[in-house]
XYZ file of N, CA and C in Angstrom:
327
model
N 81.986 105.278 136.785
C 82.120 105.017 135.373
C 83.450 104.335 135.078
N 83.459 103.458 134.122
C 84.666 102.748 133.739
C 85.570 103.643 132.898
N 86.856 103.557 133.174
C 87.828 104.316 132.387
C 88.379 103.388 131.303
N 88.269 103.826 130.065
C 88.766 103.059 128.929
C 90.113 103.610 128.512
N 91.092 102.718 128.335
C 92.415 103.124 127.881
C 92.689 102.516 126.511
N 93.192 103.348 125.616
C 93.490 102.909 124.262
C 94.951 103.220 123.946
N 95.714 102.190 123.627
C 97.121 102.352 123.252
C 97.185 102.565 121.749
N 97.965 103.563 121.327
C 98.092 103.896 119.904
C 99.557 104.071 119.532
N 99.871 103.721 118.302
C 101.190 104.010 117.745
C 101.089 105.364 117.069
N 101.891 106.315 117.528
C 101.929 107.628 116.903
C 102.783 107.551 115.635
N 103.969 106.963 115.752
C 104.834 106.810 114.585
C 105.889 105.747 114.849
N 106.391 105.200 113.772
C 107.505 104.247 113.821
C 108.685 104.870 113.082
N 109.856 104.765 113.685
C 111.078 105.191 113.016
C 111.708 103.910 112.469
N 111.957 103.893 111.156
C 112.451 102.659 110.537
C 113.569 102.940 109.552
N 114.340 101.899 109.322
C 115.386 101.959 108.302
C 114.723 101.735 106.946
N 115.007 102.604 106.004
C 114.376 102.461 104.690
C 114.948 101.273 103.913
N 116.153 100.863 104.239
C 116.779 99.764 103.504
C 116.069 98.422 103.736
N 115.686 98.153 104.997
C 115.104 96.839 105.281
C 113.824 96.892 106.128
N 113.382 98.078 106.515
C 112.147 98.210 107.271
C 112.276 97.974 108.764
N 113.503 97.813 109.266
C 113.714 97.595 110.700
C 113.183 98.786 111.493
N 112.250 98.529 112.398
C 111.677 99.567 113.240
C 112.547 99.675 114.489
N 113.221 100.803 114.634
C 114.147 100.990 115.757
C 113.536 101.772 116.902
N 112.484 102.533 116.621
C 111.856 103.351 117.667
C 110.360 103.449 117.389
N 109.585 103.410 118.466
C 108.144 103.603 118.348
C 107.741 104.704 119.322
N 107.040 105.681 118.819
C 106.477 106.738 119.656
C 105.000 106.378 119.817
N 104.574 106.293 121.085
C 103.228 105.815 121.368
C 102.456 106.825 122.207
N 101.151 106.575 122.288
C 100.258 107.412 123.080
C 99.243 106.477 123.738
N 98.870 106.796 124.964
C 97.812 106.055 125.661
C 96.722 107.064 126.015
N 95.555 106.884 125.430
C 94.416 107.751 125.710
C 93.541 107.094 126.765
N 93.023 107.890 127.687
C 92.120 107.384 128.713
C 90.900 108.293 128.778
N 89.728 107.680 128.904
C 88.499 108.458 129.024
C 87.455 107.674 129.812
N 86.622 108.405 130.502
C 85.474 107.776 131.153
C 84.181 108.205 130.451
N 84.317 108.834 129.300
C 83.173 109.333 128.550
C 82.928 110.816 128.771
N 83.396 111.332 129.907
C 83.266 112.755 130.216
C 84.633 113.410 130.314
N 85.519 112.791 131.048
C 86.867 113.313 131.260
C 87.861 112.474 130.464
N 88.957 113.119 130.066
C 89.972 112.389 129.306
C 91.355 112.944 129.607
N 92.339 112.106 129.341
C 93.745 112.476 129.498
C 94.556 111.541 128.629
N 95.853 111.784 128.552
C 96.699 110.879 127.770
C 98.129 110.944 128.248
N 98.846 109.910 127.901
C 100.287 109.832 128.162
C 100.963 109.513 126.838
N 102.163 110.018 126.665
C 102.942 109.710 125.471
C 104.316 109.232 125.887
N 104.951 108.510 125.010
C 106.297 108.035 125.292
C 106.907 107.431 124.044
N 108.104 106.940 124.214
C 108.776 106.269 123.107
C 109.644 105.153 123.656
N 109.826 104.136 122.824
C 110.717 103.031 123.176
C 111.637 102.764 121.999
N 112.857 102.378 122.318
C 113.813 101.952 121.311
C 113.805 100.437 121.268
N 113.792 99.884 120.075
C 113.714 98.437 119.897
C 115.027 97.900 119.340
N 115.426 96.738 119.842
C 116.608 96.079 119.312
C 116.242 95.396 117.996
N 117.248 95.243 117.148
C 117.032 94.562 115.871
C 116.790 93.077 116.132
N 115.664 92.550 115.660
C 115.402 91.120 115.846
C 116.214 90.285 114.855
N 116.348 89.001 115.157
C 117.073 88.110 114.236
C 116.349 88.008 112.903
N 115.034 87.936 112.965
C 114.229 87.844 111.750
C 113.302 89.047 111.680
N 113.427 89.808 110.614
C 112.578 90.994 110.438
C 111.251 90.606 109.801
N 110.195 91.177 110.316
C 108.897 91.075 109.670
C 108.859 92.221 108.661
N 108.477 91.954 107.429
C 108.411 93.053 106.458
C 107.566 94.199 106.998
N 108.070 95.407 106.826
C 107.400 96.599 107.352
C 105.927 96.649 106.948
N 105.641 96.333 105.697
C 104.270 96.395 105.192
C 103.355 95.370 105.854
N 103.941 94.363 106.501
C 103.144 93.313 107.142
C 102.929 93.541 108.637
N 103.538 94.584 109.209
C 103.362 94.858 110.628
C 101.925 95.294 110.902
N 101.418 94.898 112.066
C 100.073 95.321 112.470
C 100.185 96.222 113.693
N 99.144 97.000 113.907
C 99.087 97.885 115.068
C 99.219 97.078 116.355
N 98.466 95.988 116.458
C 98.504 95.165 117.666
C 99.891 94.587 117.914
N 100.560 94.194 116.858
C 101.912 93.643 116.987
C 102.881 94.689 117.533
N 102.829 95.883 116.983
C 103.738 96.947 117.411
C 103.408 97.381 118.846
N 102.131 97.471 119.200
C 101.764 97.801 120.584
C 102.276 96.706 121.522
N 102.227 95.465 121.093
C 102.786 94.371 121.894
C 104.266 94.574 122.148
N 105.002 95.004 121.134
C 106.433 95.295 121.295
C 106.629 96.439 122.276
N 105.806 97.480 122.141
C 105.917 98.650 123.014
C 105.720 98.236 124.466
N 104.647 97.511 124.742
C 104.361 97.097 126.114
C 105.453 96.184 126.666
N 105.945 95.273 125.833
C 107.023 94.376 126.272
C 108.278 95.175 126.607
N 108.596 96.176 125.789
C 109.787 96.999 126.031
C 109.609 97.848 127.285
N 108.410 98.372 127.508
C 108.142 99.141 128.727
C 108.392 98.256 129.946
N 107.888 97.037 129.917
C 108.079 96.116 131.047
C 109.557 95.765 131.225
N 110.252 95.550 130.116
C 111.688 95.255 130.176
C 112.453 96.415 130.794
N 112.142 97.633 130.356
C 112.816 98.813 130.896
C 112.523 98.991 132.382
N 111.298 98.679 132.798
C 110.906 98.855 134.197
C 111.725 97.965 135.129
N 112.134 96.808 134.630
C 112.889 95.873 135.469
C 114.400 95.986 135.265
N 114.821 96.870 134.384
C 116.249 97.043 134.121
C 116.826 98.149 134.999
N 118.105 98.397 134.828
C 118.757 99.479 135.563
C 118.192 100.843 135.172
N 117.672 100.960 133.944
C 117.065 102.214 133.492
C 115.887 102.588 134.371
N 115.165 101.562 134.801
C 113.957 101.820 135.564
C 112.879 102.388 134.677
N 111.839 102.862 135.284
C 110.726 103.413 134.540
C 109.449 102.739 134.971
N 108.333 103.293 134.578
C 107.046 102.736 134.996
C 106.707 101.467 134.220
N 105.882 100.637 134.814
C 105.339 99.473 134.116
C 104.099 99.911 133.343
N 103.583 99.034 132.517
C 102.338 99.312 131.804
C 101.230 99.591 132.816
N 101.145 98.775 133.860
C 100.110 98.965 134.885
C 100.256 100.317 135.581
N 101.483 100.748 135.823
C 101.701 102.042 136.477
C 101.317 103.204 135.562
N 101.592 103.083 134.276
C 101.183 104.119 133.317
C 99.661 104.234 133.317
N 98.992 103.090 133.251
C 97.528 103.101 133.225
C 96.948 103.598 134.547
N 97.566 103.245 135.670
C 97.091 103.716 136.978
C 97.248 105.229 137.101
N 98.320 105.774 136.551
C 98.525 107.225 136.580
C 97.437 107.931 135.771
N 97.032 107.341 134.654
C 95.947 107.925 133.864
C 94.631 107.861 134.628
N 94.385 106.740 135.308
C 93.187 106.631 136.154
C 93.186 107.735 137.204
N 94.336 107.960 137.828
C 94.437 108.988 138.877
C 94.183 110.381 138.296
N 94.648 110.638 137.083
C 94.414 111.943 136.451
C 92.928 112.159 136.175
N 92.234 111.115 135.730
C 90.790 111.221 135.488
C 90.068 111.466 136.819
N 90.470 110.741 137.858
C 89.856 110.926 139.175
C 90.072 112.353 139.663
N 91.259 112.896 139.449
C 91.548 114.274 139.857
C 90.686 115.262 139.079
N 90.446 115.004 137.816
C 89.570 115.876 137.030
C 88.141 115.841 137.567
N 87.670 114.653 137.938
C 86.299 114.488 138.446
C 86.106 115.152 139.801
N 87.073 114.921 140.679
C 86.973 115.426 142.064
C 88.297 116.082 142.427
N 88.499 117.314 141.986
C 89.783 117.988 142.192
C 90.154 118.113 143.669
N 91.434 117.916 143.933
C 91.959 118.112 145.290
C 92.714 119.431 145.395
N 92.915 120.101 144.275
C 93.604 121.391 144.250
C 92.821 122.323 143.330
N 92.928 123.620 143.597
C 92.260 124.625 142.760
C 93.165 125.851 142.663
N 92.906 126.692 141.681
C 93.657 127.932 141.521
C 92.697 129.109 141.575
N 93.236 130.268 141.753
C 92.407 131.468 141.756
C 92.725 132.347 142.931
N 91.888 133.344 143.138
C 92.015 134.261 144.271
C 90.653 134.341 144.968
N 90.639 134.670 146.244
C 89.379 134.706 146.975
C 88.556 135.963 146.720
N 89.055 136.910 145.964
C 88.293 138.131 145.677
C 87.940 138.187 144.192
N 86.985 139.001 143.874
C 86.541 139.129 142.472
C 87.262 140.264 141.800
């Protein structure tokens, strides 16, 4: 079964004076229709030269910023996972749910 991943903006932290979004908290949901998992994170954004009015921002635009910042961080001294690595980790979690390699419990009743 195909695993579908959906990137979502949980919240934006912004300056009330001009609408500058300085931080985005995001979530990535993954499901194959039976099993599901998710990852969450946050990125800090630098102030751009030209601000887009807060009311005009779109979900796709902000997710684009999030993914770009994740990639930037991955190649910087900070390090961190790439977008592909985040998605691969979610795939691995779904696979583990489907066919567990570890179990808990005791051998007696």
